[in-house]
Coordinates of C-alpha atoms and ligand atoms in Angstrom, one line a residue:
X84 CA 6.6 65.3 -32.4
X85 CA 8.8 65.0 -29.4
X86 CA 10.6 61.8 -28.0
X87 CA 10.9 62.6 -24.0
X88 CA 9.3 60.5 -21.2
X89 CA 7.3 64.0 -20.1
X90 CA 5.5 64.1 -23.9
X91 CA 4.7 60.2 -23.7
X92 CA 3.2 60.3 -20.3
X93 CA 0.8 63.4 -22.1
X94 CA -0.4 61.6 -24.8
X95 CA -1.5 59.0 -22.6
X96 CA -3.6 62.1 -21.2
X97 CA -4.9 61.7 -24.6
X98 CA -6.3 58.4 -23.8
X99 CA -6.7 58.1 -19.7
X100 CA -7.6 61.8 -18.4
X101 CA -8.9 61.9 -15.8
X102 CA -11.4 64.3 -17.1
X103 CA -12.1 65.9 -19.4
X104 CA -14.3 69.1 -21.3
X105 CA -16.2 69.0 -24.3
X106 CA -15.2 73.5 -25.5
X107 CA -18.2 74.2 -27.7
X108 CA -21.0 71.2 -26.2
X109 CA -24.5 72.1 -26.7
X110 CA -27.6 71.4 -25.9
X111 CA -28.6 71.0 -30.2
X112 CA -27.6 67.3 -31.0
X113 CA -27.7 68.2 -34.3
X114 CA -24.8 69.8 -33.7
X115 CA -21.2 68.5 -33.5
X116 CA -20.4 69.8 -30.2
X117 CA -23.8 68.1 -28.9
X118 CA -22.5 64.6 -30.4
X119 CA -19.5 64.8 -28.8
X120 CA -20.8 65.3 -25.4
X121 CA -23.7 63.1 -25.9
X122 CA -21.1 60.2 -26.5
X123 CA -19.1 60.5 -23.9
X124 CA -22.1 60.3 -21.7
X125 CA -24.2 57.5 -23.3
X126 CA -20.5 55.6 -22.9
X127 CA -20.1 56.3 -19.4
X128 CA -16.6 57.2 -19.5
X129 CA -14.2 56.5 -16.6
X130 CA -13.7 60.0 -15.7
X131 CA -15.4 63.6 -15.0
X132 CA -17.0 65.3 -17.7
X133 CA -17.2 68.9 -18.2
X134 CA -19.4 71.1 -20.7
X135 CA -18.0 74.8 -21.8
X136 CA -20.7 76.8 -23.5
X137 CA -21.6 80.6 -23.2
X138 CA -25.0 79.9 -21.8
X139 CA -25.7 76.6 -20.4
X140 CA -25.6 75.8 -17.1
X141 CA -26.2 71.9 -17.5
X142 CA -26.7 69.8 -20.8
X143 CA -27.4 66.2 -20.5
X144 CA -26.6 66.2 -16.7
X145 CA -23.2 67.5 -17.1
X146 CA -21.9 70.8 -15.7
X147 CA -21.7 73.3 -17.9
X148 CA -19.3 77.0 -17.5
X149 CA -19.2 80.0 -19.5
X150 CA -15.4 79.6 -19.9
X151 CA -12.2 76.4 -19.0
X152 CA -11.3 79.0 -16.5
X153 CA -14.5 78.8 -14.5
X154 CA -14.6 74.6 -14.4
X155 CA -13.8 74.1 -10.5
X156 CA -11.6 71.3 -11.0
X157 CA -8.8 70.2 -13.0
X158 CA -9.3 69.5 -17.1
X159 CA -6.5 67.0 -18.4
X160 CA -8.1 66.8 -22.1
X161 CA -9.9 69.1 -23.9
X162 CA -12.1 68.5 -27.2
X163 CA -12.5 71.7 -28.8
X164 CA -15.6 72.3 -31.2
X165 CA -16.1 75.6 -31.9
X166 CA -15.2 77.1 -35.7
X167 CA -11.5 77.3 -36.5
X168 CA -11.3 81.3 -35.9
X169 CA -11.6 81.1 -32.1
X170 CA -9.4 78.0 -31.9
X171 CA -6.4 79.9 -30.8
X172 CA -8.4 81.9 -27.4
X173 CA -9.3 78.8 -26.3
X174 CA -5.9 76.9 -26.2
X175 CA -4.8 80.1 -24.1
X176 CA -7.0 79.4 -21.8
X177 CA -6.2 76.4 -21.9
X178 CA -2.6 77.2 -21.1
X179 CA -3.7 78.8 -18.5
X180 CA -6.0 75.7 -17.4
X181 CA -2.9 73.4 -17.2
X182 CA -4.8 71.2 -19.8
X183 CA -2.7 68.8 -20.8
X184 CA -3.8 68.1 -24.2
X185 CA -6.3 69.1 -27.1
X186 CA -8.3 67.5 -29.2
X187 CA -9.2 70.2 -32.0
X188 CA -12.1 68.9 -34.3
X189 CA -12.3 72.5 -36.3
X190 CA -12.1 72.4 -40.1
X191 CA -10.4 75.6 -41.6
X192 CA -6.6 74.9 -41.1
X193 CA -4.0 73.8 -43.3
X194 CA -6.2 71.8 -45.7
X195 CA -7.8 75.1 -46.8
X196 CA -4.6 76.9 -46.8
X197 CA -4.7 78.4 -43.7
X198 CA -1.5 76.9 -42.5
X199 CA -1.0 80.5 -40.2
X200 CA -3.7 79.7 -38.0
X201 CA -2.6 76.1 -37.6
X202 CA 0.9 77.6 -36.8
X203 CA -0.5 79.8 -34.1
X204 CA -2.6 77.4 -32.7
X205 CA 0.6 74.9 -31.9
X206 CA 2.6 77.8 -31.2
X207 CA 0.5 78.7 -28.4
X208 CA 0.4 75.3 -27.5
X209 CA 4.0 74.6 -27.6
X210 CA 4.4 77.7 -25.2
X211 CA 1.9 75.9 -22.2
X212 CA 3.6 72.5 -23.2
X213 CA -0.3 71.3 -24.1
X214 CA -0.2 68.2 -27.0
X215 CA -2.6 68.7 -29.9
X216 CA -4.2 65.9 -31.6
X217 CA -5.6 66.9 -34.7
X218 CA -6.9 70.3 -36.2
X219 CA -9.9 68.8 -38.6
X220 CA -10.1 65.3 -36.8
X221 CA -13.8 63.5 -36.1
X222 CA -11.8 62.7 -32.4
X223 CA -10.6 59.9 -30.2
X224 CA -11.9 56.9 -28.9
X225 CA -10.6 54.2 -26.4
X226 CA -12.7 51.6 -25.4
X227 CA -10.8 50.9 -21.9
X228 CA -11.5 53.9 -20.7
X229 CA -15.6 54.3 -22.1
X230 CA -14.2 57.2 -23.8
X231 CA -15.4 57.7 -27.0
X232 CA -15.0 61.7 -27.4
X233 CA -16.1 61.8 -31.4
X234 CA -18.7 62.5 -33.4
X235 CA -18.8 59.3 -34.9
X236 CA -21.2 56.1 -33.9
X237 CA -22.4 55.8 -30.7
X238 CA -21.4 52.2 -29.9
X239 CA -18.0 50.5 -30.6
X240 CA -17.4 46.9 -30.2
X241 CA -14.8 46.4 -27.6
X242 CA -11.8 44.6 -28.4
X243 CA -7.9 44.4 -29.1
X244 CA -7.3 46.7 -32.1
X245 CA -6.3 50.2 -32.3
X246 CA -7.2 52.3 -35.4
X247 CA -5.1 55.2 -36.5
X248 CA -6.4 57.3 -39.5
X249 CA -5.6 60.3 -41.6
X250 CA -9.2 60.4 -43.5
X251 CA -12.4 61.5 -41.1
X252 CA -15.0 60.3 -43.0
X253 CA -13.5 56.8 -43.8
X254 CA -12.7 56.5 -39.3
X255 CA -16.1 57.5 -39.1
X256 CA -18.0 55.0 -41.4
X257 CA -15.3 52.1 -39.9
X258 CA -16.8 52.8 -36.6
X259 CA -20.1 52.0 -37.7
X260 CA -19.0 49.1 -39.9
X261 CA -16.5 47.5 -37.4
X262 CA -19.3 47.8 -35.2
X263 CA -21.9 46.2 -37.2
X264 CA -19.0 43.4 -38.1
X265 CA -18.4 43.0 -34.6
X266 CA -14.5 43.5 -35.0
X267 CA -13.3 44.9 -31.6
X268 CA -11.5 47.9 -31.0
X269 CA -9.5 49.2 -28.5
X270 CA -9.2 52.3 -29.8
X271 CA -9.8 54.2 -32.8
X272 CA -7.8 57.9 -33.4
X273 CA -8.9 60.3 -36.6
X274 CA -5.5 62.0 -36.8
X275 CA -6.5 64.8 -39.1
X276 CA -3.9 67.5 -40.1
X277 CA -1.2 66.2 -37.7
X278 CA 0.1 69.5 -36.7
X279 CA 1.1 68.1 -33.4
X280 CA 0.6 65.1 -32.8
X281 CA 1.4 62.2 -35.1
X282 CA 1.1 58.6 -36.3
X283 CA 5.0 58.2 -34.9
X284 CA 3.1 59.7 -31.4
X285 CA 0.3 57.6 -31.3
X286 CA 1.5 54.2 -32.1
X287 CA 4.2 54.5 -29.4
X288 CA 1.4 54.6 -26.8
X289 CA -0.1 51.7 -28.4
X290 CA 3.2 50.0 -28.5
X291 CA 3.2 49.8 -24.7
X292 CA -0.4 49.5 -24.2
X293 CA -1.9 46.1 -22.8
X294 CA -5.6 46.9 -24.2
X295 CA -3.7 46.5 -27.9
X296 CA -2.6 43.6 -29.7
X297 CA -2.7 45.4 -33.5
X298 CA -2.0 48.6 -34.8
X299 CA -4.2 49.6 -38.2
X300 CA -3.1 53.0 -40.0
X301 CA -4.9 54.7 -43.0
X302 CA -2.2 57.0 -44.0
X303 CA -1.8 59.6 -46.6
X304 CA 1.9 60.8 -46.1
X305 CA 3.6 61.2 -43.1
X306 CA 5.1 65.1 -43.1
X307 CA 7.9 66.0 -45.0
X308 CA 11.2 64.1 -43.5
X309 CA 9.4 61.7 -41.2
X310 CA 10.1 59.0 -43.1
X311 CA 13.6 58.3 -41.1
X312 CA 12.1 58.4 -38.0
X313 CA 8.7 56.1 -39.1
X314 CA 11.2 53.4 -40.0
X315 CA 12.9 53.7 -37.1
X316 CA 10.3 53.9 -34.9
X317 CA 8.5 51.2 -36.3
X318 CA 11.1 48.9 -36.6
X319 CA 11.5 48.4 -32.8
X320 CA 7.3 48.4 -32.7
X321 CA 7.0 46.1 -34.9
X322 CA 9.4 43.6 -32.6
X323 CA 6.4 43.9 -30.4
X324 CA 2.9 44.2 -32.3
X325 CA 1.8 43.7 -35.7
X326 CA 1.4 46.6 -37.4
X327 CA -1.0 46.8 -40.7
X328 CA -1.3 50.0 -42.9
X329 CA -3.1 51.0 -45.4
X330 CA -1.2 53.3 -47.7
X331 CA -3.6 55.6 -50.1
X332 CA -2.5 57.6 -52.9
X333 CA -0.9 54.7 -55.2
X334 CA -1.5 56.4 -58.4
X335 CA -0.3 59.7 -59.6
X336 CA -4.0 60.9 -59.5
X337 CA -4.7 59.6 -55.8
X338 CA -1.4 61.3 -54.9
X339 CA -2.7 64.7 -56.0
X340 CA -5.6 63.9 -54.3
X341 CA -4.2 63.5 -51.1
X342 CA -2.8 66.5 -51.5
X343 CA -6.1 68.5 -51.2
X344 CA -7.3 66.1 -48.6
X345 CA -5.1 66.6 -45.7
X346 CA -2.4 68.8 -47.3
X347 CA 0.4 66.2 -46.9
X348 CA 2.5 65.5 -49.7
X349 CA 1.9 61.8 -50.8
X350 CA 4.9 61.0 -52.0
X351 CA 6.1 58.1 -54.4
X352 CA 4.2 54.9 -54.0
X353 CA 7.6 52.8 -54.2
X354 CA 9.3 55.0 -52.0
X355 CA 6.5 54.6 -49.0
X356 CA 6.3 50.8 -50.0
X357 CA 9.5 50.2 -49.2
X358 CA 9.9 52.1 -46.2
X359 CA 7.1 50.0 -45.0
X360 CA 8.9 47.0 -45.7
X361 CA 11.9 48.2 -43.4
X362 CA 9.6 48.9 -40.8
X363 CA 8.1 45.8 -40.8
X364 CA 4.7 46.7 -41.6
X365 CA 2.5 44.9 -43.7
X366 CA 0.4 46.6 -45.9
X367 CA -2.6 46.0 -47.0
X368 CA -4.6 46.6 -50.3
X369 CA -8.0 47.7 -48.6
X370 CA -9.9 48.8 -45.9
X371 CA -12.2 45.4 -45.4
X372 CA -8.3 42.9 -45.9
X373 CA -7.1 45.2 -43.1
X374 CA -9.6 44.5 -40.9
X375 CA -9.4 40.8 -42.1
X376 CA -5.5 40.5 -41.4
X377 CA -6.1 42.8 -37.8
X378 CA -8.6 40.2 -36.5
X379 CA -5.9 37.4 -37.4
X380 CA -3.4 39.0 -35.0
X381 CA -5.9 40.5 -32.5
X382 CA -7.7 36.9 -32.0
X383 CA -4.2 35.0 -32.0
X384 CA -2.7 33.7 -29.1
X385 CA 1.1 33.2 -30.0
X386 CA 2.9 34.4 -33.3
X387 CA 5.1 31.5 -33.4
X388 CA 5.4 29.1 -36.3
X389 CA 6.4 25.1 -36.4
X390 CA 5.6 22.4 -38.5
X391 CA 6.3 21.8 -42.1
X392 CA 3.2 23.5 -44.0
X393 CA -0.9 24.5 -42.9
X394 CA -4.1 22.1 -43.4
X395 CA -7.2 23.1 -45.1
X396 CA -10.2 20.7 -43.6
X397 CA -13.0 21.7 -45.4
X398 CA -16.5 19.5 -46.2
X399 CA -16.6 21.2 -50.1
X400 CA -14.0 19.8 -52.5
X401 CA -14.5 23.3 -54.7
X402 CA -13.9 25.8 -51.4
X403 CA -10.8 23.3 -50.4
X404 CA -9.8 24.7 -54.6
X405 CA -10.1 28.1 -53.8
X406 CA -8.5 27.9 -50.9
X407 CA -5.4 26.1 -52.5
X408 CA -5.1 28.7 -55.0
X409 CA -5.4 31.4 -52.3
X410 CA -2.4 29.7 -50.1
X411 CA -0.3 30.0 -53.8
X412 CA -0.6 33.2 -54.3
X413 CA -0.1 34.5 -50.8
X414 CA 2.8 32.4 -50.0
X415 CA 1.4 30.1 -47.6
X416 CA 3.0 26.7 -47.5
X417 CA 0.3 23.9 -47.5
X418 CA 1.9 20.4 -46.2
X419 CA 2.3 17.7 -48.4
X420 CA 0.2 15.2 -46.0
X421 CA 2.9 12.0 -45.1
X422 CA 1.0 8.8 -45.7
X423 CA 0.7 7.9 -41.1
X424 CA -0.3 11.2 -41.1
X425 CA -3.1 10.4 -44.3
X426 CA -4.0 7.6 -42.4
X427 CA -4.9 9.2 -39.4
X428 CA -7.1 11.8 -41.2
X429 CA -8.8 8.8 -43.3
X430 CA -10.2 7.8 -40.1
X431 CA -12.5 11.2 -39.8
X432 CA -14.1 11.1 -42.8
X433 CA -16.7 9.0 -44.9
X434 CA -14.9 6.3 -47.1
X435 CA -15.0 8.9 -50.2
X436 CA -12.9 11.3 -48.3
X437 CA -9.4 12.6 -48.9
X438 CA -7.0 12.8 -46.6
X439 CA -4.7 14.5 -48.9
X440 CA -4.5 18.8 -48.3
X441 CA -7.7 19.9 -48.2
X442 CA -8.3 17.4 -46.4
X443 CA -12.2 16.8 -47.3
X444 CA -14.4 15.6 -45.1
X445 CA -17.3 15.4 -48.1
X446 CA -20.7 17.2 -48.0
X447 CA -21.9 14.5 -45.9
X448 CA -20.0 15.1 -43.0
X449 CA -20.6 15.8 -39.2
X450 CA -19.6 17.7 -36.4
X451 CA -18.4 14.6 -35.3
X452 CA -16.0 14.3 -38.2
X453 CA -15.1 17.8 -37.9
X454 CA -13.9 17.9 -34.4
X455 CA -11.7 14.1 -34.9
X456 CA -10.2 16.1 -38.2
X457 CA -9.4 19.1 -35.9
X458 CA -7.7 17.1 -33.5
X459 CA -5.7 14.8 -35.7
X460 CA -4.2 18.1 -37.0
X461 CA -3.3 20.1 -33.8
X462 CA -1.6 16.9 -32.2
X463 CA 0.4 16.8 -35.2
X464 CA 3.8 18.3 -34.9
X465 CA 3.8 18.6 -38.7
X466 CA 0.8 20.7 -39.3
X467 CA 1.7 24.7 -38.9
X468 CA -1.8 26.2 -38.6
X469 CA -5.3 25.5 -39.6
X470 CA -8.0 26.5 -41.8
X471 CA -11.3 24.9 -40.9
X472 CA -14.1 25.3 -43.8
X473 CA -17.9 24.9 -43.7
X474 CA -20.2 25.5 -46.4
X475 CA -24.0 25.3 -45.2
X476 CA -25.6 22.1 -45.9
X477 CA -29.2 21.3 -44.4
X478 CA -28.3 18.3 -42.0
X479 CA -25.1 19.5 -40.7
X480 CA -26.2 22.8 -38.3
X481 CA -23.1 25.5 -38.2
X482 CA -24.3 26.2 -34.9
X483 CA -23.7 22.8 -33.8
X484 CA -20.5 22.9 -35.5
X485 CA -18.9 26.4 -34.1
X486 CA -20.1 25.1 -30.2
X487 CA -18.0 21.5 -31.5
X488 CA -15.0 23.7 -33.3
X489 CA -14.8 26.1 -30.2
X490 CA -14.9 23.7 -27.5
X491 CA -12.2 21.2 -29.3
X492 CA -9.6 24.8 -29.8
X493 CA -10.1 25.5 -26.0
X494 CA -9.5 21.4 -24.8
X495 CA -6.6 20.5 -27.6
X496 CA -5.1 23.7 -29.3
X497 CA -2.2 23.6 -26.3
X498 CA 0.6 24.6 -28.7
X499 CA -1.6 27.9 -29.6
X500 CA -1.4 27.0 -33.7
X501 CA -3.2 29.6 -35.4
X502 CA -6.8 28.6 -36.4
X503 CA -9.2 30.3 -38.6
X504 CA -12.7 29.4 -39.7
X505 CA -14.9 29.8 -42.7
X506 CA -18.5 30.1 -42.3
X507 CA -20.3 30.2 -46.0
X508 CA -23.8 30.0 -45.8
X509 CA -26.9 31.9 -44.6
X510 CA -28.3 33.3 -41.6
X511 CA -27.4 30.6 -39.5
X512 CA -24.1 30.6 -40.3
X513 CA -23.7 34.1 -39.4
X514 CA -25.0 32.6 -35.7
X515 CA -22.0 29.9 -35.9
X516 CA -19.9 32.9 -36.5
X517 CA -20.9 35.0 -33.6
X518 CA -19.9 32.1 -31.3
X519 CA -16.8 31.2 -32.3
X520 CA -15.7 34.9 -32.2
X521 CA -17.2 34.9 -28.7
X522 CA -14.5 32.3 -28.3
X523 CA -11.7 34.0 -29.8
X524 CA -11.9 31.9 -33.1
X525 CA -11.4 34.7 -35.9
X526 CA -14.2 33.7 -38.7
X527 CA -14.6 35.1 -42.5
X528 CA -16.9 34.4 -45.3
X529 CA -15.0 33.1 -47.7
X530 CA -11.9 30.9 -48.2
X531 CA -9.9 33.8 -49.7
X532 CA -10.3 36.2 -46.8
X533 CA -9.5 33.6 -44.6
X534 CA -6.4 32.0 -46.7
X535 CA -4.9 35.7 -46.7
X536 CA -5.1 36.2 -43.0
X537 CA -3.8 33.5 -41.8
X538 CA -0.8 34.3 -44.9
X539 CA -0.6 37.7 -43.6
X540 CA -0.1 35.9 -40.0
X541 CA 2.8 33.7 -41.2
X542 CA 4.3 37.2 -42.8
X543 CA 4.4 38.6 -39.5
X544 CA 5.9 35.7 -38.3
X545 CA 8.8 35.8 -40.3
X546 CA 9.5 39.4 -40.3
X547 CA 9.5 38.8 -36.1
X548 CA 12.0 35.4 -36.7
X549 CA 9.7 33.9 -35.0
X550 CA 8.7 31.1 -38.5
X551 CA 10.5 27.3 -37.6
X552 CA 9.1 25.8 -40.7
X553 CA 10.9 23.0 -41.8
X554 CA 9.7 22.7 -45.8
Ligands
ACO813 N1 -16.5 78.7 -25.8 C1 -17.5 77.8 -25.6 N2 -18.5 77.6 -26.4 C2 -18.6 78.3 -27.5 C3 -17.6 79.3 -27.8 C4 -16.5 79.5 -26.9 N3 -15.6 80.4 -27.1 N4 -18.0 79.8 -29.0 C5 -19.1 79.2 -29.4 N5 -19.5 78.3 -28.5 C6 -20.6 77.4 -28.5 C7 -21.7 77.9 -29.4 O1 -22.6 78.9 -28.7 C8 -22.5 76.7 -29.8 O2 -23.3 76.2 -28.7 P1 -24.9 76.5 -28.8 O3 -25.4 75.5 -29.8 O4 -25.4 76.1 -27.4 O5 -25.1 77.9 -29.1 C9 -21.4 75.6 -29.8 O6 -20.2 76.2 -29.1 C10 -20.9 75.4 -31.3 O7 -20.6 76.6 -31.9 P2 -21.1 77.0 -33.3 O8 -20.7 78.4 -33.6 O9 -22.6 76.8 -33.4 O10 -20.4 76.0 -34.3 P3 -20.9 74.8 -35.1 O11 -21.3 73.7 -34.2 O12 -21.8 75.2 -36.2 O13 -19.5 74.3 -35.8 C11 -17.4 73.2 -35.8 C12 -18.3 74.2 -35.1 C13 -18.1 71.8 -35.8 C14 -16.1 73.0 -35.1 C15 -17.3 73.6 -37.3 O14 -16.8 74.9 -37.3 C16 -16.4 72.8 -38.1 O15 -15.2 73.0 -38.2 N6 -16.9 71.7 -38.7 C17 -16.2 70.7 -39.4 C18 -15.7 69.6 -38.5 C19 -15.1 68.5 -39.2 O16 -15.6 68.0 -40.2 N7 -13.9 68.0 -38.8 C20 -13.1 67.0 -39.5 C21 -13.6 65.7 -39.1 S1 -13.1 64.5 -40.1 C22 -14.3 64.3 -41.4 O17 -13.9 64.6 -42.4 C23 -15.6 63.7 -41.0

């Protein structure tokens, strides 16, 4: 890992070539190579495409040469899936190229011992000044760009969050779950071995890229004596962008399983915990609350924090419970409702209401009340943030509701408060979801997921000084 201007502007190769050759393509789909290209084509990626196979002269409309050195044109990026042994003749050619960077999918590298060939491989590299992203990585997408240069799922949901992780099977099976989930990605980076290029690397592109509002990490370690420079590093990105990682390997039997998965050395959990803390990172305990939390940040508008506490307006008195136990245990102020302030809620509801926090709008509430609750609480200057709750009842549609809910945040929410929904229902519900996540509204299925984001918003607040609450 290097710090100079001429490295950054390479990685960013990484991301934005301006072409780029799939070493190892072939016409077999069944075969990794085959995916790779296959992807890149079905995404239409903003730039040229090249095949290198021994034999082909075209597979799935793109050009195909025996050799880099025969491609009549420049190659900025190269994805290289052919077995580990014949890694190192191709990054010479690649030298040769003027390739810029290398994306090198092969298994057969440190994690099975072979940390020689992974040293020759970035010593050839290092002598051609070519960046190496990976060995033993599924690849790199970036949704921008159309490129999507993995073997992983075919479609990714566009959006604002970038994915950095050190497990391949776990980047792979969050494409196809963010996807399904319709949680948008800017980018998403299996970072393998890290022989080269790094988490440190990689988030400092995404520090100063406009496609990204959130960083994600799955980490496992970060290489022995980078944990100076991740604090440091992070520190100043975390000024900028939220940054949520998930740290594996808490217990002393995960640890030594890290150990055989990417050959990093875990470390102590405490150590890494609190090195995250410095940085300014918040952590998260799974893979589904970072999604959960990186939605919060991607979908929110402003990071800063007024008022004296956040409202809960839900129409079930046992979901507006739940949700008050959630804001207790993840430190999120509720406000103590002033009686003017009670007496404006009163007004939305049915007489057998409360106005107190959760404000309950009763089972037998409308859309109607919904939207005059919503806007009694963003024209207050006491109320910090919002969670709006819905559970499904048969006479009040959610549909109805998120097309009321959205169009109130876009005419009222001026001082950009943050605002999530629950949706907790059936099908229907998951329609009301789709809509208000159309409209930038981040939605979750339960009070608890939804309490915890907008906590893990108010975190980052802090840690950014950017929290006025007056409690
Ligand atoms: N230049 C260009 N093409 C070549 C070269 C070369 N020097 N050598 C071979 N090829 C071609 C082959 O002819 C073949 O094309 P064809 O099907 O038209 O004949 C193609 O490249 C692939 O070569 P194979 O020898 O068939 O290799 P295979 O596809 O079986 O495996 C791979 C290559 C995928 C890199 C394998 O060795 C490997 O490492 N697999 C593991 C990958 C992985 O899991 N990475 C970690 C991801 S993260 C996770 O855990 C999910």
């Amino acid at each position: 890992m290097s710090n100079n201007n001429n490295d950054n502007l390479i990685i960013e190769k990484l991301f934005k070539p301006k072409s780029i050759a799939v070493v190892g393509a072939s016409r077999n789909l069944e075969k990794i190579g085959g995916v790779i290209l296959s992807n890149l084509v079905k995404n239409k990626f903003n730039g040229k495409i090249y095949a290198v196979n021994p034999s082909a002269k075209e597979i799935l409309g793109v050009p195909s040469y025996p050799s880099l050195l025969d491609i009549p044109d420049e190659v900025e990026h190269i994805v290289v899936a052919i077995p580990a042994e014949k890694v190192p003749e191709i990054i010479e050619e690649a030298g040769k190229k003027g390739v810029k960077v290398a994306t090198i999918i092969a298994s057969g590298f440190k994690e099975v011992g072979r940390a020689d060939l992974e040293e020759k491989v970035v010593n050839i590299a290092k002598k051609y000044g070519i960046r190496i992203l990976g060995p033993n990585v599924f690849g790199v997408v970036y949704t921008p760009m159309n490129l999507n240069a993995t073997f992983g799922a075919e479609h990714i949901h566009k959006g604002k969050i970038a994915f950095l992780t050190q497990s391949g099977a776990l980047g792979i099976a969050l494409m196809h779950w963010t996807s399904m989930e319709k949680i948008g990605l800017s980018s998403i980076v299996s970072m393998g071995n890290m022989a080269d290029i790094d988490a440190i690397d990689l988030a400092k592109f995404f520090e100063k890229d406009e496609n990204t509002k959130v960083i994600g990490l799955y980490l496992e370690g970060l290489g022995t004596g980078k944990g100076h420079e991740f604090i440091e590093v992070f520190s100043e990105i975390t000024k900028k962008k939220p940054v949520i990682a998930l740290k594996a390997g808490r217990s002393e039997r995960g640890t030594r399983a890290v150990a055989s998965h990417t050959g990093s050395l875990a470390g102590s959990d405490a150590v890494y915990d609190s090195a995250l803390k410095q940085a300014g990172v918040l952590r998260a305990s799974d893979v589904e609350q970072l999604f959960n939390w990186a939605k919060m940040m991607a979908f929110s508008e402003s990071f800063e924090i007024n008022g004296k506490g956040f409202v809960i307006i839900t129409n079930g008195g046992g979901m507006g419970v739940m949700a008050t136990d959630a804001s207790e245990f993840n430190g999120l102020p509720l406000l103590e409702v002033p009686e003017e302030l009670k007496k404006e809620f009163r007004k939305t509801m049915p007489w057998f209401g409360s106005p107190n926090n959760p404000i309950d709008l009763t089972g037998q509430s409308n859309v109607q009340n919904y939207i005059e609750a919503i806007k009694v609480a963003l024209e207050s200057e006491l109320v910090s943030g919002i969670t709006v709750m819905y559970g499904e009842v048969a006479f009040l549609d959610p549909v109805e509701l998120a097309n009321g809910i959205a169009k109130t945040l876009k005419e009222y929410n001026k001082s950009r408060k943050p605002v999530n929904v629950v949706m907790l229902g059936g099908e229907k519900t998951k329609m009301g979801t789709e809509i208000l996540e159309e409209n930038g509204v981040p939605v979750y299925p339960i009070p608890e997921k939804a309490i915890s984001s907008m906590a893990a918003l108010y975190k980052y607040s802090k840690i950014i000084g950017k929290a006025n609450l007056k409690i």
